[in-house]
PDB file of C-alpha atoms (C1' of nucleotides) in Angstrom:
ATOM      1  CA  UNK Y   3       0.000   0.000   0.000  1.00 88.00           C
ATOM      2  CA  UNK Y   4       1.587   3.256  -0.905  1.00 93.00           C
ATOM      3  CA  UNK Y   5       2.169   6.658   1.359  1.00 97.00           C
ATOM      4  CA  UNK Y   6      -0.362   8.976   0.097  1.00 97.00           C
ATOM      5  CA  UNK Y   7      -0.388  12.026   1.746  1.00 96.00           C
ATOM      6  CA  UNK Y   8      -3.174  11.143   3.745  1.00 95.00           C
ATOM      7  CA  UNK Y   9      -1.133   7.743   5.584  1.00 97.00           C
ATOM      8  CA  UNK Y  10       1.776   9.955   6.058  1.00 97.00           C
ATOM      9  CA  UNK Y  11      -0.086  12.655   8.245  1.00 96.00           C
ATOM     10  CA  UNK Y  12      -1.468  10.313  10.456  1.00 96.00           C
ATOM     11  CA  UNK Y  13       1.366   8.464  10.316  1.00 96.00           C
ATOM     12  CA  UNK Y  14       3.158  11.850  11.625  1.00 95.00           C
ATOM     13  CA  UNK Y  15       0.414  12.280  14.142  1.00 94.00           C
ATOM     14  CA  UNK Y  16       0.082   8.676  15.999  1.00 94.00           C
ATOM     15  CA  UNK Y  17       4.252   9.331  16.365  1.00 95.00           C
ATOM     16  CA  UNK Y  18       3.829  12.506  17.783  1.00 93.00           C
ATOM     17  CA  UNK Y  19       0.973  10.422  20.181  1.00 91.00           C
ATOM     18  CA  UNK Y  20       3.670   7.997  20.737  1.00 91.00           C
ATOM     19  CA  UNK Y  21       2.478   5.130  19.835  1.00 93.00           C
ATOM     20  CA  UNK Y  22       4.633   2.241  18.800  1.00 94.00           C
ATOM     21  CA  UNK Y  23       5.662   1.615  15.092  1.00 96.00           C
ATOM     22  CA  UNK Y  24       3.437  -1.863  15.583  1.00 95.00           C
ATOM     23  CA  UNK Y  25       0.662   0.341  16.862  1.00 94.00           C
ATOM     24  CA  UNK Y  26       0.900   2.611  14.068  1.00 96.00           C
ATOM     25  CA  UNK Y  27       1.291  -0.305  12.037  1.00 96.00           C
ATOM     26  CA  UNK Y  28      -2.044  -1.661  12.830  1.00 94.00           C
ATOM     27  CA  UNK Y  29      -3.893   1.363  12.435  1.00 93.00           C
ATOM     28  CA  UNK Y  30      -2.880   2.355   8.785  1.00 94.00           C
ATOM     29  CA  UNK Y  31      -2.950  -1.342   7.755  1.00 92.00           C
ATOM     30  CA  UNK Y  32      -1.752  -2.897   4.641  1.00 94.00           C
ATOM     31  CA  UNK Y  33       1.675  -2.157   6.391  1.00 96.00           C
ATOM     32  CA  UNK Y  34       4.267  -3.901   8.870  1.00 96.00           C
ATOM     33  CA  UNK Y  35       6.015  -2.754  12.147  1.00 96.00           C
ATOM     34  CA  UNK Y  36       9.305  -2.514   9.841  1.00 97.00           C
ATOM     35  CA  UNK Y  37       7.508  -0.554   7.235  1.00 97.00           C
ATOM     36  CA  UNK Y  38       6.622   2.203   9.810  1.00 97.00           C
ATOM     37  CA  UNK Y  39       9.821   2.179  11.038  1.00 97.00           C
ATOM     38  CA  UNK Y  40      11.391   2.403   7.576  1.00 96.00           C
ATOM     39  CA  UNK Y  41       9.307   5.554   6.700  1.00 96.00           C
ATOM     40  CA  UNK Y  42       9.874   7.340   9.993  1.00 96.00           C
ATOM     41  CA  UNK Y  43      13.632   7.567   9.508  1.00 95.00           C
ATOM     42  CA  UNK Y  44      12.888   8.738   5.783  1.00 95.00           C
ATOM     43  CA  UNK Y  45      10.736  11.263   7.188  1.00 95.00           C
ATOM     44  CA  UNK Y  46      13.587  11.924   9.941  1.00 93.00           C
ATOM     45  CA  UNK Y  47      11.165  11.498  12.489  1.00 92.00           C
ATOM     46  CA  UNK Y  48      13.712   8.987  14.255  1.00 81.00           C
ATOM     47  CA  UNK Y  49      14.264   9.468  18.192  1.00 77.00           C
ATOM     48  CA  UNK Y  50      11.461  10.433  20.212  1.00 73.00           C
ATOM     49  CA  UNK Y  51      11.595  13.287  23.121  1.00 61.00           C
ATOM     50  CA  UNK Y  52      12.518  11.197  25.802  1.00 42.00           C
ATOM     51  CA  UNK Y  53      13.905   7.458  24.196  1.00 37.00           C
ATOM     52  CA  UNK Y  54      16.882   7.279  25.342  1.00 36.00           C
ATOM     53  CA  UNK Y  55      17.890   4.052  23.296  1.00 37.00           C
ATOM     54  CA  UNK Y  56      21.412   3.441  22.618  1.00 37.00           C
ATOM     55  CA  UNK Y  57      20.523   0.708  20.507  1.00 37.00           C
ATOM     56  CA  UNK Y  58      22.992   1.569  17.415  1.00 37.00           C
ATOM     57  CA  UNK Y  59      25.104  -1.842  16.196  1.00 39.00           C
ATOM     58  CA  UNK Y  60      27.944  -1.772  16.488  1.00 37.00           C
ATOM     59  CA  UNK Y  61      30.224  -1.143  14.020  1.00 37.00           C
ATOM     60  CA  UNK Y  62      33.487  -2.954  12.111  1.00 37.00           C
ATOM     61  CA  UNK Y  63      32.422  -7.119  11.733  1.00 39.00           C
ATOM     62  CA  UNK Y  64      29.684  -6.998   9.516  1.00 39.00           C
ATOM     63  CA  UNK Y  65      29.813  -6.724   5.950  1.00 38.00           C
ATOM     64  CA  UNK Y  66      26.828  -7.418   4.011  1.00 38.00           C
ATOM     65  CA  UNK Y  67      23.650  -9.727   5.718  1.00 41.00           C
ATOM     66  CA  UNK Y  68      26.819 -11.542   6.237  1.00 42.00           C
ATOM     67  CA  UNK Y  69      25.396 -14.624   7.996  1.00 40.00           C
ATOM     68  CA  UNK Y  70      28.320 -15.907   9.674  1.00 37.00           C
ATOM     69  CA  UNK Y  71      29.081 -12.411  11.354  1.00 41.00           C
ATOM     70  CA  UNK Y  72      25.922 -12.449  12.702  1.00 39.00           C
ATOM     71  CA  UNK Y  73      26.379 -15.797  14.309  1.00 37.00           C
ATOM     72  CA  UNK Y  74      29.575 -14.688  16.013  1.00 38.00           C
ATOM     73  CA  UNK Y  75      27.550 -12.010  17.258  1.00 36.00           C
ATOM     74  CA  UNK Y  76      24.792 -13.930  18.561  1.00 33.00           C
ATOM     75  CA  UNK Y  77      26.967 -16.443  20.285  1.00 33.00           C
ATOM     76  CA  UNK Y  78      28.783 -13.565  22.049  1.00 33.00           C
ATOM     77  CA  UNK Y  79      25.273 -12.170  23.995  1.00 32.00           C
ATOM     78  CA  UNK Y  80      23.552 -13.884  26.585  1.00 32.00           C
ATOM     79  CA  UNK Y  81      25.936 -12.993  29.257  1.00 31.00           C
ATOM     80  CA  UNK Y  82      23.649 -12.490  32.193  1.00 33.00           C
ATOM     81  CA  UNK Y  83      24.824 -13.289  35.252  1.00 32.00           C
ATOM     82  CA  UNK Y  84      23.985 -12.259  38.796  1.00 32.00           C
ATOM     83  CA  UNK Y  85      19.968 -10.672  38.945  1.00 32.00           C
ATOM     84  CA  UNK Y  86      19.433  -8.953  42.211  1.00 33.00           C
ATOM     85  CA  UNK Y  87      16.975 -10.337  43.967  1.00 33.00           C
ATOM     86  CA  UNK Y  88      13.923  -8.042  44.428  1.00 34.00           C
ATOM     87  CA  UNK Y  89      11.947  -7.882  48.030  1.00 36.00           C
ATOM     88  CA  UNK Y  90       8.009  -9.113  47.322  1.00 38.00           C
ATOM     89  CA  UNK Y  91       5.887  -5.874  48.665  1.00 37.00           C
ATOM     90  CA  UNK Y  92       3.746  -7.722  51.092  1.00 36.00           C
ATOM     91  CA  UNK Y  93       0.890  -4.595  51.656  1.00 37.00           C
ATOM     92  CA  UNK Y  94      -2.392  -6.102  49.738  1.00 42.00           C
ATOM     93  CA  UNK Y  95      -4.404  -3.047  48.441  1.00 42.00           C
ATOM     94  CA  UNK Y  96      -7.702  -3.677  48.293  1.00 42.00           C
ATOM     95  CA  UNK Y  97      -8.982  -4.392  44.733  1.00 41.00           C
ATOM     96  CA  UNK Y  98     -10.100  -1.159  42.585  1.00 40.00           C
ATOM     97  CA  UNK Y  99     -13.361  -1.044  41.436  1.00 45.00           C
ATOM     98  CA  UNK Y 100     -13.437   2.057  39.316  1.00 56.00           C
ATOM     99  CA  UNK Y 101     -13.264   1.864  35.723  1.00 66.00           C
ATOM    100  CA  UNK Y 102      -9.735   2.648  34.736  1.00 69.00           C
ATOM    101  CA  UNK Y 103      -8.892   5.514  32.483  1.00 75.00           C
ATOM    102  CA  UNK Y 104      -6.478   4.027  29.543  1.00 77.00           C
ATOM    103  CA  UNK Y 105      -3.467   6.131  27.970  1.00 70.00           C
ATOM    104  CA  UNK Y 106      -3.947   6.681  24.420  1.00 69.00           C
ATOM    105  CA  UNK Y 107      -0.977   4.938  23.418  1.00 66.00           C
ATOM    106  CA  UNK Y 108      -2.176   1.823  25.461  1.00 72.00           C
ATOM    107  CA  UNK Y 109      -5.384   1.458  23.824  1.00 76.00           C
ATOM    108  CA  UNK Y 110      -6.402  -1.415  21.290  1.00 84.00           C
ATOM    109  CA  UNK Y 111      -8.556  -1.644  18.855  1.00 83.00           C
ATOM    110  CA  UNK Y 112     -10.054  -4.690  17.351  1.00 79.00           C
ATOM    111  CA  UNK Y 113      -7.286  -4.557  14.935  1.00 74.00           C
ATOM    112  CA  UNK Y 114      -4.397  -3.837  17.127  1.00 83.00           C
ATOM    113  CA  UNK Y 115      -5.535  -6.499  19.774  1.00 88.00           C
ATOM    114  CA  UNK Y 116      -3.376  -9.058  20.620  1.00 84.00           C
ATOM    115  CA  UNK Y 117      -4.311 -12.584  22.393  1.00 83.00           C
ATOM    116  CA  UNK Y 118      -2.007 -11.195  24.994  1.00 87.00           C
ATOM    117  CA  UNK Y 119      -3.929  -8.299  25.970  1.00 88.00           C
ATOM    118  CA  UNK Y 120      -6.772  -7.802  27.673  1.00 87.00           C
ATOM    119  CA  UNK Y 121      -9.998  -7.742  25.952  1.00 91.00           C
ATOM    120  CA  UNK Y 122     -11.720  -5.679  28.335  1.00 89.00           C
ATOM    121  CA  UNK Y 123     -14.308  -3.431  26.038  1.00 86.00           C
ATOM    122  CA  UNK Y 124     -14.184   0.212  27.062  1.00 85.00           C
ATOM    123  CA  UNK Y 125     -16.754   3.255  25.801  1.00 80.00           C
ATOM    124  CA  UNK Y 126     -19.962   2.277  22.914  1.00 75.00           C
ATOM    125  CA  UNK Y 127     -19.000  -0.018  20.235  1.00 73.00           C
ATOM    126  CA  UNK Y 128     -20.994   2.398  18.038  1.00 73.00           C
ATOM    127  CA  UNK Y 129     -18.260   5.105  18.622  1.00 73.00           C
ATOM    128  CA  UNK Y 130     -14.877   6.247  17.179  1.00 72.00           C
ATOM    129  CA  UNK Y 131     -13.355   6.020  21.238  1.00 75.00           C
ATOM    130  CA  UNK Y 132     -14.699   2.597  21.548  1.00 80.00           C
ATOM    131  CA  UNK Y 133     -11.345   0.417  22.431  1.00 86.00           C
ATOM    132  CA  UNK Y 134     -10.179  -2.524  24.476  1.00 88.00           C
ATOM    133  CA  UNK Y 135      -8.218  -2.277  27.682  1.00 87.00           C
ATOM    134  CA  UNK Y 136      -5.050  -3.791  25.873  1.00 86.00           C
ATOM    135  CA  UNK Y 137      -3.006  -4.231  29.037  1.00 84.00           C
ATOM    136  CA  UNK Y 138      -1.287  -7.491  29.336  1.00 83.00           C
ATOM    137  CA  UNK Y 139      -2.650 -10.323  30.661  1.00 83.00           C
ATOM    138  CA  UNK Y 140      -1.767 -14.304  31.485  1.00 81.00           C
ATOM    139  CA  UNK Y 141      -3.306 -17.221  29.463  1.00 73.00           C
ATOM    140  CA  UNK Y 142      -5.919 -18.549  31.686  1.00 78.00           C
ATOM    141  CA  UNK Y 143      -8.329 -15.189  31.920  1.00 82.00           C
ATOM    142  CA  UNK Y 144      -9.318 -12.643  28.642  1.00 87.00           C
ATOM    143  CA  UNK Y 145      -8.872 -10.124  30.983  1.00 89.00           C
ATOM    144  CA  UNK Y 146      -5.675  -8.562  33.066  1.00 84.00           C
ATOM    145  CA  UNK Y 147      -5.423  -8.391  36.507  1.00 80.00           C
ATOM    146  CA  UNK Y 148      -7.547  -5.198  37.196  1.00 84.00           C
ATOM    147  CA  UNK Y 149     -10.364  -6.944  34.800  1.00 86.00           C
ATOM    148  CA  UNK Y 150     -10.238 -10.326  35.983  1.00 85.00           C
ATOM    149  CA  UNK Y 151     -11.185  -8.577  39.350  1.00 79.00           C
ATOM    150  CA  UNK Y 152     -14.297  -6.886  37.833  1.00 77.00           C
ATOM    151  CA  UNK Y 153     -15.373  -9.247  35.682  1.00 78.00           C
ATOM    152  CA  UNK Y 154     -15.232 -12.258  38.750  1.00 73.00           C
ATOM    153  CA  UNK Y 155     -16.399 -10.548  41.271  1.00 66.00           C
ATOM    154  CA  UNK Y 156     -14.453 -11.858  44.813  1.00 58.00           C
ATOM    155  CA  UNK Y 157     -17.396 -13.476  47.566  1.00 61.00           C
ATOM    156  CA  UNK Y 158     -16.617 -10.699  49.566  1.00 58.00           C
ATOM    157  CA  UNK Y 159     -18.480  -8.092  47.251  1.00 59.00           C
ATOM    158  CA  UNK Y 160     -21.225 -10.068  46.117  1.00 59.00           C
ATOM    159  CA  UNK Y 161     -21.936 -10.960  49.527  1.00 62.00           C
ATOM    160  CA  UNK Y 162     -22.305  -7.273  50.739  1.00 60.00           C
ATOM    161  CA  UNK Y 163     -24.444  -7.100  47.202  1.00 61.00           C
ATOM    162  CA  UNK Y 164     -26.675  -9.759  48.882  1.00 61.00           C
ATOM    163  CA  UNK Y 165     -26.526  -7.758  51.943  1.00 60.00           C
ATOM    164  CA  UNK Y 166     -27.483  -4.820  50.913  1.00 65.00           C
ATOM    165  CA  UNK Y 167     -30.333  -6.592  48.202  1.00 64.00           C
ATOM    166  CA  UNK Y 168     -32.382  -8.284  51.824  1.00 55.00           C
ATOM    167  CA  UNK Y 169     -32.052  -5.771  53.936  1.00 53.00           C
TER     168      UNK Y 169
ATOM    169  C1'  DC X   7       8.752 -15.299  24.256  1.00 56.95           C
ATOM    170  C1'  DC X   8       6.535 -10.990  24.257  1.00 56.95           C
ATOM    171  C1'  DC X   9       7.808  -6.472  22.740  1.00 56.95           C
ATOM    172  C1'  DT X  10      10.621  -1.896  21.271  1.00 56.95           C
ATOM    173  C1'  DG X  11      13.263   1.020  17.610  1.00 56.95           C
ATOM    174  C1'  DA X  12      17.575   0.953  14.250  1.00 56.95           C
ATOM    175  C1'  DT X  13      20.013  -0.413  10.291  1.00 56.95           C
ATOM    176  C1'  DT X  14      21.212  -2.378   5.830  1.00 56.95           C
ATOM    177  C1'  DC X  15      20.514  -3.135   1.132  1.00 56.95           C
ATOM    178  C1'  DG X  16      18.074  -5.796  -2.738  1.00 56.95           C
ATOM    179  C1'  DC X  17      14.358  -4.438  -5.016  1.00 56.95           C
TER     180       DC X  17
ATOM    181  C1'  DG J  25      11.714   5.260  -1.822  1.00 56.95           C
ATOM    182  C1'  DC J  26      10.323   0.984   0.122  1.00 56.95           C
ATOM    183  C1'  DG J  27      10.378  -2.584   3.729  1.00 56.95           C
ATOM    184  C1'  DA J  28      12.019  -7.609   5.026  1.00 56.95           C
ATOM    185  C1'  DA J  29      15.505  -9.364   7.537  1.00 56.95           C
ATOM    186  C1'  DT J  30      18.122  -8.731  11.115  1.00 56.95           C
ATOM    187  C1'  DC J  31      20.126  -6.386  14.752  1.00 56.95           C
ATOM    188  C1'  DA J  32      20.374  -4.781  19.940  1.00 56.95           C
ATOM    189  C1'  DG J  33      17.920  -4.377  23.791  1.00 56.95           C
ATOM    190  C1'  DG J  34      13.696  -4.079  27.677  1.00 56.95           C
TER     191       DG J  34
END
DNA sequence: CCCTGATTCGC
DNA sequence: GCGAATCAGG
């Protein structure tokens, strides 16, 4: 699909939103992550406010796609060696059972939703706002954490429902 | 393994 | 100019 003028201005604006070049990618469709990517740096929109990535190659071994470099480079990484170990935060908040208010850049759309993220539905279908939560969530549950809660109810709540409901 | 942007280069 | 393949990294 080609860049009319059109694609590249909202290309322009989701990157100013800060959304990710898969993000993007999923919006314009009929386009890749890479693709996005590619036409940013033609653009020279390349390095956002506050991404402080240090993520250039290095430089000198590679020549071309040269396959073998790129082996001797793999084997090299994957040097991790002592984690520190983090202390669990024992407090338990109670869970939150406002609706939560989803960053911009966080929300998916039925295009942009992945099996990893939560499929909470968020605003009327019927509108342009209408999203998903997106968050991430595990395998067992469509939802993520803050979700899950809502959409299974603990005892505790449904109890005080059943208070409340006889008297 | 999920994801992020960056780079190279055949097309 | 385009973007897949591949990179480095969180």
């Amino acid at each position: 699909m080609a860049w009319t003028d059109e694609r590249v201005e909202l290309l322009k604006k989701l990157w100013a939103e800060g959304l990710s070049a898969s993000q993007i990618a999923g919006r314009l469709g009929g386009v890749t992550r890479n693709a996005v990517i590619g036409k940013v740096h033609r653009l020279g929109l390349s390095g956002r406010a506050t991404s402080s990535r240090s993520s250039a190659p290095r430089r000198g071994a590679i020549t071309r796609h040269g396959k073998i470099e790129r082996r001797r480079l793999s084997a090299r990484r994957g040097n991790v060696a002592l984690k520190r170990l983090t202390r669990r935060n024992t407090i338990r908040r109670p869970a939150p059972v406002e609706e939560l208010v989803i960053p911009l850049h966080e929300r998916a759309t039925i295009l942009t939703l992945k099996e990893s993220m939560c499929r909470w539905p968020i605003g009327d279908p019927t509108e342009e706002e209408f999203h998903f939560c997106g968050r991430k969530k595990d395998g067992t549950v469509p939802y993520c954490e803050h979700h899950a809660r809502m959409a299974y109810q603990p005892v505790q709540a449904r109890r005080r429902e059943k208070r409340f409901a006889s008297g």
